[in-house]
Short mmCIF file of C-alpha atoms in Angstrom, two decimals:
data_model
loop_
_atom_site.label_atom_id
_atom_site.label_comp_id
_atom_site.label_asym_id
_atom_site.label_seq_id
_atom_site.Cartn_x
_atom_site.Cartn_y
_atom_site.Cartn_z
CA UNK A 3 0.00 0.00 0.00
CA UNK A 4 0.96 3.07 -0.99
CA UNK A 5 1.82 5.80 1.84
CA UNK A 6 4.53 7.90 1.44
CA UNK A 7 4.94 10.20 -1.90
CA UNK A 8 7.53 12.33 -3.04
CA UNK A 9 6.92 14.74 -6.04
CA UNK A 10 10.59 15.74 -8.39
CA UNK A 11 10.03 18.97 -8.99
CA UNK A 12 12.42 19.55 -12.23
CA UNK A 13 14.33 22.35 -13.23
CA UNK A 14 11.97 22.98 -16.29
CA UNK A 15 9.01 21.06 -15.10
CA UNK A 16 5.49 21.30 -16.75
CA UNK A 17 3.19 22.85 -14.35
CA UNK A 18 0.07 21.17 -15.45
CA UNK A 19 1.58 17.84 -14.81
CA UNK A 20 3.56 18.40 -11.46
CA UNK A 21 -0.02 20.12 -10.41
CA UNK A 22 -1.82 16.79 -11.07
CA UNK A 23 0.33 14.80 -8.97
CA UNK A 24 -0.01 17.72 -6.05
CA UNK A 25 -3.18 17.42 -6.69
CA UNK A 26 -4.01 13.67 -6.27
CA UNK A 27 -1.46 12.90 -3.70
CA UNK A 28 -0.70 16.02 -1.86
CA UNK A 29 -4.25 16.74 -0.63
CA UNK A 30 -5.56 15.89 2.67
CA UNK A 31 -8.86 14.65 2.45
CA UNK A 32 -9.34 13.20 5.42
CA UNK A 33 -12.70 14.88 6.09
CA UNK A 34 -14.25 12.36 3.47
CA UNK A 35 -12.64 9.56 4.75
CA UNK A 36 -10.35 9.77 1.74
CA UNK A 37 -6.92 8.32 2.00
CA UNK A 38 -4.18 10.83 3.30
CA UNK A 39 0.00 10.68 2.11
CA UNK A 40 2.85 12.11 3.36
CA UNK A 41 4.10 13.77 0.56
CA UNK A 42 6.63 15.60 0.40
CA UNK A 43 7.94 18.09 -2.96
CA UNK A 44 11.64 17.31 -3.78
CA UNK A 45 13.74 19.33 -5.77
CA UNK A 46 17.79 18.02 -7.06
CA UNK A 47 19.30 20.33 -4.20
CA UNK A 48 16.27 20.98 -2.14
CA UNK A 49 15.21 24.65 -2.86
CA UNK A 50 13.47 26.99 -5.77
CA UNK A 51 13.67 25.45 -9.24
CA UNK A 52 12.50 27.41 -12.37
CA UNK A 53 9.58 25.92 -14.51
CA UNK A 54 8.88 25.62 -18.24
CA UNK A 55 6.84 28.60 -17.72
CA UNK A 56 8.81 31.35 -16.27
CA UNK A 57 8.13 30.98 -12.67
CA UNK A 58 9.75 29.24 -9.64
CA UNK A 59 8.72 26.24 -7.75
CA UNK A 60 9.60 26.11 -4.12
CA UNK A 61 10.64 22.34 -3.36
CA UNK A 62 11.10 21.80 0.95
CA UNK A 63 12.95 18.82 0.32
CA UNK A 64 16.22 17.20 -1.54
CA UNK A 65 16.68 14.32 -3.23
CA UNK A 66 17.69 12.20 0.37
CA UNK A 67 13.90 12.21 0.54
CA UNK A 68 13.27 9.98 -1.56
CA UNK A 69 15.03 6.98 -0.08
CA UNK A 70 11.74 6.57 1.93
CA UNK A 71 9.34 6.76 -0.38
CA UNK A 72 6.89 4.30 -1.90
CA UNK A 73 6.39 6.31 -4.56
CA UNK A 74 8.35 8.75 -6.48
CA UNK A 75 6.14 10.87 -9.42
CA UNK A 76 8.24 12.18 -12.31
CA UNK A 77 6.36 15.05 -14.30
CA UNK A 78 6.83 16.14 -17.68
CA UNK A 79 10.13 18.18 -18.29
CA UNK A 80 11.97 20.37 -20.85
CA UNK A 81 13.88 17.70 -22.61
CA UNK A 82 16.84 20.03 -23.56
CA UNK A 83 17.23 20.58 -19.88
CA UNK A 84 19.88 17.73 -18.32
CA UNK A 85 19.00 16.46 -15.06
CA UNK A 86 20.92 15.65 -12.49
CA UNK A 87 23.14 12.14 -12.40
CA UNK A 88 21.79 11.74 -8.75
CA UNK A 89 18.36 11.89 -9.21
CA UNK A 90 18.98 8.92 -11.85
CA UNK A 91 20.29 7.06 -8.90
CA UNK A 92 17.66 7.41 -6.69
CA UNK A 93 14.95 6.60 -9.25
CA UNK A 94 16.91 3.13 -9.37
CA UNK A 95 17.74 2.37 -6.07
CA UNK A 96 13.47 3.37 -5.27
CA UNK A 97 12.77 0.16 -7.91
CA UNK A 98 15.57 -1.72 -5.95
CA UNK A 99 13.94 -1.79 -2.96
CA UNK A 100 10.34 -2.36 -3.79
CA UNK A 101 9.15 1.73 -4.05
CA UNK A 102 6.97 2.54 -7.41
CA UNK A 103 7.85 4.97 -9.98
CA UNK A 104 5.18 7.16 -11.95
CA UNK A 105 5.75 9.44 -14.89
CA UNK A 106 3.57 11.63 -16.76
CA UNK A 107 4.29 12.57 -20.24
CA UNK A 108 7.77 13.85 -21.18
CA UNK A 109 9.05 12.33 -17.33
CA UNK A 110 9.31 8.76 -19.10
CA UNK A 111 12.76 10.05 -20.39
CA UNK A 112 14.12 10.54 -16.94
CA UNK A 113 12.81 6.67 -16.52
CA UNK A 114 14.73 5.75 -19.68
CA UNK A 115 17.70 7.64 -18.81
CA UNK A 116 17.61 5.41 -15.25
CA UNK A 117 17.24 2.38 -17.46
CA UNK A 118 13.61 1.85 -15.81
CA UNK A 119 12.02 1.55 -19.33
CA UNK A 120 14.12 -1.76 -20.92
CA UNK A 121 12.42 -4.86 -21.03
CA UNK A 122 9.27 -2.63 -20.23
CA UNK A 123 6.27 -1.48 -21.81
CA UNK A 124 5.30 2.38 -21.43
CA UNK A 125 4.51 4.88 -23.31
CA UNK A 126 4.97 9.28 -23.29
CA UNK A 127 2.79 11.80 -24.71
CA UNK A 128 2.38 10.70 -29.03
CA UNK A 129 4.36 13.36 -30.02
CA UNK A 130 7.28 11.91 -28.37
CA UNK A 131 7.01 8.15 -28.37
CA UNK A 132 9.02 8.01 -31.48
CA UNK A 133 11.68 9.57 -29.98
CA UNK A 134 11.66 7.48 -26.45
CA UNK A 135 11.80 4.72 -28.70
CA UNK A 136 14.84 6.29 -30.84
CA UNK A 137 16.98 7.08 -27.47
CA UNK A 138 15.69 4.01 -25.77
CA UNK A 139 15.71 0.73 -28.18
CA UNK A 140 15.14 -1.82 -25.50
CA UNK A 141 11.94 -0.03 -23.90
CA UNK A 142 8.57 -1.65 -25.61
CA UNK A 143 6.85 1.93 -25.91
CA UNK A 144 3.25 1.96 -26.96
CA UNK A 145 1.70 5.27 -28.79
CA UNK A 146 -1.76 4.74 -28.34
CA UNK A 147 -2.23 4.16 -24.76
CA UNK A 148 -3.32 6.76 -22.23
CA UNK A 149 -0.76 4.52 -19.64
CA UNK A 150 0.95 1.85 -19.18
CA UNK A 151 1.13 -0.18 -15.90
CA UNK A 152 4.63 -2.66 -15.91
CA UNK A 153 4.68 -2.81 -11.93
CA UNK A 154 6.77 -0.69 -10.50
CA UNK A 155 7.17 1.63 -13.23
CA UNK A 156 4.07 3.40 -14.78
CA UNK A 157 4.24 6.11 -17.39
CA UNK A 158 1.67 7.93 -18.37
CA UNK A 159 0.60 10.03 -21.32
CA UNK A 160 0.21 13.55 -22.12
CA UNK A 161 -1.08 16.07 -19.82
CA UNK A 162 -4.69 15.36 -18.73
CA UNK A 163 -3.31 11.19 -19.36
CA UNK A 164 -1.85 12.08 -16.64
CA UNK A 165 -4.81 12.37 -14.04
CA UNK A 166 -5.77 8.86 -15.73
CA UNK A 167 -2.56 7.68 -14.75
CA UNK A 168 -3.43 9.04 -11.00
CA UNK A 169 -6.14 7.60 -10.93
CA UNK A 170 -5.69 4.22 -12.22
CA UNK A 171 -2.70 3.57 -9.25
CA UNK A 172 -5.37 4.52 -6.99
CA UNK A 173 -8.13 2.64 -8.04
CA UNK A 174 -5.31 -0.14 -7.93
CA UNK A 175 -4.02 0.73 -4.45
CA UNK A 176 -7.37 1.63 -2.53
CA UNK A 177 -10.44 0.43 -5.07
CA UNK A 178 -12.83 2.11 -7.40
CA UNK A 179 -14.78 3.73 -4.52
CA UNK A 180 -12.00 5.75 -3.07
CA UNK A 181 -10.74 6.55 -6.87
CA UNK A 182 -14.75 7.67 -7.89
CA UNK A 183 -14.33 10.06 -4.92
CA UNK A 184 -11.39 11.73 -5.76
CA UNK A 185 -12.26 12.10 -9.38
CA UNK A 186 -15.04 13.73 -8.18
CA UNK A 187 -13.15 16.18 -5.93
CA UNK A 188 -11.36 17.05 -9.39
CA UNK A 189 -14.28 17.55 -11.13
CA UNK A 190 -12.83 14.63 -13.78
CA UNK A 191 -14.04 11.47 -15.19
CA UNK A 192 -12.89 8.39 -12.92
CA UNK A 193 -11.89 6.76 -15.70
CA UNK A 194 -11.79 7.67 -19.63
CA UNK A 195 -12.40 5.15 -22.47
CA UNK A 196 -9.95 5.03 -25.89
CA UNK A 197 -6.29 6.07 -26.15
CA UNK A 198 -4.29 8.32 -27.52
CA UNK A 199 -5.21 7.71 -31.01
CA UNK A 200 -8.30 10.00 -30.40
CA UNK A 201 -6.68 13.19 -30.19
CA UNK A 202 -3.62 13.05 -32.48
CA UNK A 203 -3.40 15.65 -35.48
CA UNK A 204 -4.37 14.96 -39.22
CA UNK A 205 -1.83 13.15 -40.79
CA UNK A 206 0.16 15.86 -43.44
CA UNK A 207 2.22 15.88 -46.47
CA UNK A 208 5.92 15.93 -44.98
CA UNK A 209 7.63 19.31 -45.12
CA UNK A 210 9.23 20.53 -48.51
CA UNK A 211 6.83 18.78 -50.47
CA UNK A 212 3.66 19.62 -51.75
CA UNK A 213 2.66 18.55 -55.36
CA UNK A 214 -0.06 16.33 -53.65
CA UNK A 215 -2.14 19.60 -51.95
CA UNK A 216 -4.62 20.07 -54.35
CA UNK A 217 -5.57 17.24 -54.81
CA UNK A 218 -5.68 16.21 -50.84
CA UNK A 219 -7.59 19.54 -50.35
CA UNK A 220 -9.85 18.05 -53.30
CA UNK A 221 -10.32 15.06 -51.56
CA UNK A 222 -10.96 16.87 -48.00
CA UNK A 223 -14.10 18.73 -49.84
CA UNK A 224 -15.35 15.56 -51.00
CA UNK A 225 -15.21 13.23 -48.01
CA UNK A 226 -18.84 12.58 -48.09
CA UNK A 227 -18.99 11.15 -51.45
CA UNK A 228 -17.84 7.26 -53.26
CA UNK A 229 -13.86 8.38 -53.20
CA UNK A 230 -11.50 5.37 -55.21
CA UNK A 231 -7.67 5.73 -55.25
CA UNK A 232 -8.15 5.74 -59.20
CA UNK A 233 -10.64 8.84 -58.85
CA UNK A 234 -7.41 10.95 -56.74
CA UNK A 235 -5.40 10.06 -59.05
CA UNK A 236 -7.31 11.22 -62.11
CA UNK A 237 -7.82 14.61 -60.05
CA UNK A 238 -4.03 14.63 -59.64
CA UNK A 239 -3.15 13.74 -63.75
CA UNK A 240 -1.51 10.74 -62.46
CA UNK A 241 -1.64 6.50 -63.21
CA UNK A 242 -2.98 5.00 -60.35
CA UNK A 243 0.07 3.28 -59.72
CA UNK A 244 2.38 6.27 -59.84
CA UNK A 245 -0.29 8.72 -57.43
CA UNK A 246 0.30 5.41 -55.05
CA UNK A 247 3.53 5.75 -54.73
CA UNK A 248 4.32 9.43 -54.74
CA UNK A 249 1.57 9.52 -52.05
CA UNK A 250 3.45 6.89 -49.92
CA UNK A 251 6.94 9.32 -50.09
CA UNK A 252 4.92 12.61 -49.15
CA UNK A 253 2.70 11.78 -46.69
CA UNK A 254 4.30 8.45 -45.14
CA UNK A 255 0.98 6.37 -45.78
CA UNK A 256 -1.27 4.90 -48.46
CA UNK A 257 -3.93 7.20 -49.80
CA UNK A 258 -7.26 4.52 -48.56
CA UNK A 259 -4.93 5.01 -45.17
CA UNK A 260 -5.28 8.33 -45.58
CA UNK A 261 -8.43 8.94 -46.95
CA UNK A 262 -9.19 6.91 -44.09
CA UNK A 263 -8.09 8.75 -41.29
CA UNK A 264 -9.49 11.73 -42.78
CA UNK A 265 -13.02 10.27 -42.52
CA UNK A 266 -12.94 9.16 -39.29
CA UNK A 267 -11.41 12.94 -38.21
CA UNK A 268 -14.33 14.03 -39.72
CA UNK A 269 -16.55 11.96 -37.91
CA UNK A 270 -14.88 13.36 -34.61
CA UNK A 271 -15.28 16.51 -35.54
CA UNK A 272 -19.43 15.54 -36.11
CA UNK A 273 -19.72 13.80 -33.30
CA UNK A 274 -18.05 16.60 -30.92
CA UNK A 275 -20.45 19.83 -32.88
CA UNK A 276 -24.01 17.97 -33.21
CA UNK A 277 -26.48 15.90 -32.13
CA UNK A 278 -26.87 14.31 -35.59
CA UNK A 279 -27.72 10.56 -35.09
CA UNK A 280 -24.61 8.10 -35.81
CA UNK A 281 -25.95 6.82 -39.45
CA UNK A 282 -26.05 10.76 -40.64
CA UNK A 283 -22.63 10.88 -38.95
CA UNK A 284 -21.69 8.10 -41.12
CA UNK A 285 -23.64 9.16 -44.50
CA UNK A 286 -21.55 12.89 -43.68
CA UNK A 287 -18.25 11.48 -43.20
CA UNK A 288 -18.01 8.82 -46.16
CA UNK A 289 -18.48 5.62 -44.35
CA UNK A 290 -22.12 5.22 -46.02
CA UNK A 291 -23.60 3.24 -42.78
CA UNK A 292 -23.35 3.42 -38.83
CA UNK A 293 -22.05 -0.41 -38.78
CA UNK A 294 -18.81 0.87 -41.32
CA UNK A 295 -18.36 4.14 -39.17
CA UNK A 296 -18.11 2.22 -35.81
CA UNK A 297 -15.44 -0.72 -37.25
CA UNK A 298 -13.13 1.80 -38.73
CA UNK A 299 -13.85 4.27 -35.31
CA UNK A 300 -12.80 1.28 -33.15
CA UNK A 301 -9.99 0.20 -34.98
CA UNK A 302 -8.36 3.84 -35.22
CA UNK A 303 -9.72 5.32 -31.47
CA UNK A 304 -9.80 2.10 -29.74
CA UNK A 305 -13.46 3.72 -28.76
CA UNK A 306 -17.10 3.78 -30.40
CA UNK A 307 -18.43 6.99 -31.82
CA UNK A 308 -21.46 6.65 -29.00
CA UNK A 309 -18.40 6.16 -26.47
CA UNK A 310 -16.20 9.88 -28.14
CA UNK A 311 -19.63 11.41 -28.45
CA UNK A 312 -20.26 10.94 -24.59
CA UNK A 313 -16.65 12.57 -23.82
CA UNK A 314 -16.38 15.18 -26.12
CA UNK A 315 -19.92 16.73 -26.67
CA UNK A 316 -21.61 19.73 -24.31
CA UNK A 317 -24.79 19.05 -24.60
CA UNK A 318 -25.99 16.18 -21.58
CA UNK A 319 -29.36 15.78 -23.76
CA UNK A 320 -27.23 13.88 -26.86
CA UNK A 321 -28.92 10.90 -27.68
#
């Protein structure tokens, strides 16, 4: 059971993230019969360390603190800012002797850089998993996960991942009713369906090269209609077989990948501004019927347009 928690506060820590673990861990809630922590906010020399966003964070404690807890929380960082060798060493000798680690976001690095993350699954925020994979070869790192737990070590995803992440070592530690209450407290959904497939960007042509434009911005106008490779590539003055391939080098996928994609973002983006039912969603985005829509949903969002519609639109009365 989890008890004592101690926070790193980075030099060029994310604020958002380092507030979620205050936030989760740092609070007493005793009055609500809530599970209470001594946690403690660490720093690399114990003091004031500057922030990603221009102001200082006052950390009580250095890193000798963290020899006692049973859980150490990493939060995203700067990546061009070097931290130190010794907290590396700490974050080790914490897994040696039985203590969990947690990151959120960008704080998987540190875990790498400890060599936490080999043999492991874990994942970072999707902009960077590519890269945690690039500096760390032996870490399994998955991209469209909102966290990974590989007890002791748990990384977590971007930002607001991270009060998933929170929240799942809680549920874990002290059940769903204790976790409910908290995410309550926070005003934030005990527990969030999909990964992080659901809120990457559009896929676009890679910089420097653009001969494929109009014709994607064709295609973008006419998402709603029948759409065949052979019909882009008549729009483009191409063969079929050469629009493939020239597609492939300037976008990094195949255009029914891509056309795909593009539906289903346009089924999001449907599903988050109206009410429509799911078959006009479907009719409106290209996919023709509800049964099409939800396959191709599930097997990019890992969720079902009912299950994006309930997180994403305003209005309680949607259908």
């Amino acid at each position: 059971m989890i008890h004592n928690v101690a926070v790193l506060a980075l030099e060029g820590s994310h604020a958002f993230e380092l507030g979620v673990f205050c936030e989760v861990f740092g609070i007493d809630r005793s009055e609500d019969a809530l599970p209470v922590y001594d946690f403690a906010l660490v720093s690399a020399a114990g003091g004031s360390v500057p922030t990603r966003h221009g102001f200082d964070v006052r950390a009580p404690h250095g890193p000798e603190r963290l020899s006692t807890a049973d859980l150490i929380c990493v939060p995203a960082y700067d990546l061009r800012v070097r931290q130190p060798d010794r907290l590396v060493d700490e974050l080790c000798a914490a897994v040696e002797r039985g203590a969990r680690v947690l990151s959120i976001c960008t704080g998987a690095f540190l875990l790498g850089q400890a060599g936490l993350l080999d043999g492991r699954r874990c994942t970072t925020h999707w902009r960077y998993t590519d890269e945690l994979a690039r500096r760390h070869p032996h870490a399994r790192v998955e991209s469209d996960v909102l966290y990974v737990d590989e007890d002791p070590v748990i990384t977590g995803a971007g930002t607001a991942a991270g009060v998933d992440t929170c929240l799942h070592l809680v549920r874990k530690e002290h059940g769903s009713a204790v976790a409910n209450a908290i995410a309550r407290r926070m005003v934030a959904p005990p527990h969030r369906e999909g990964g992080q497939r659901q809120y990457r960007e559009r896929p676009q042509p890679r910089e420097g090269t653009s001969s494929l434009t109009p014709v994607l911005n064709w295609v973008e106008a006419h998402l709603d209609q029948n759409m065949t490779v052979e019909a882009m590539a008549r729009h483009a003055h191409l063969s079929p077989r050469t629009f493939a391939r020239r597609f492939q080098q300037e976008t990094g996928t195949t255009p029914v990948q891509w056309l795909t994609a593009q539906r289903v973002l346009l089924a999001q983006h449907h599903l988050e501004t109206t009410d429509d039912p799911i078959a006009a969603v479907a009719r409106r985005s290209g996919f023709g019927t509800a049964d099409s829509l939800r396959r191709h949903f599930v097997r990019r969002l890992g969720i079902t347009p009912q299950g994006y519609r309930r997180a994403w639109l305003d209005s309680p009365n949607t259908p």
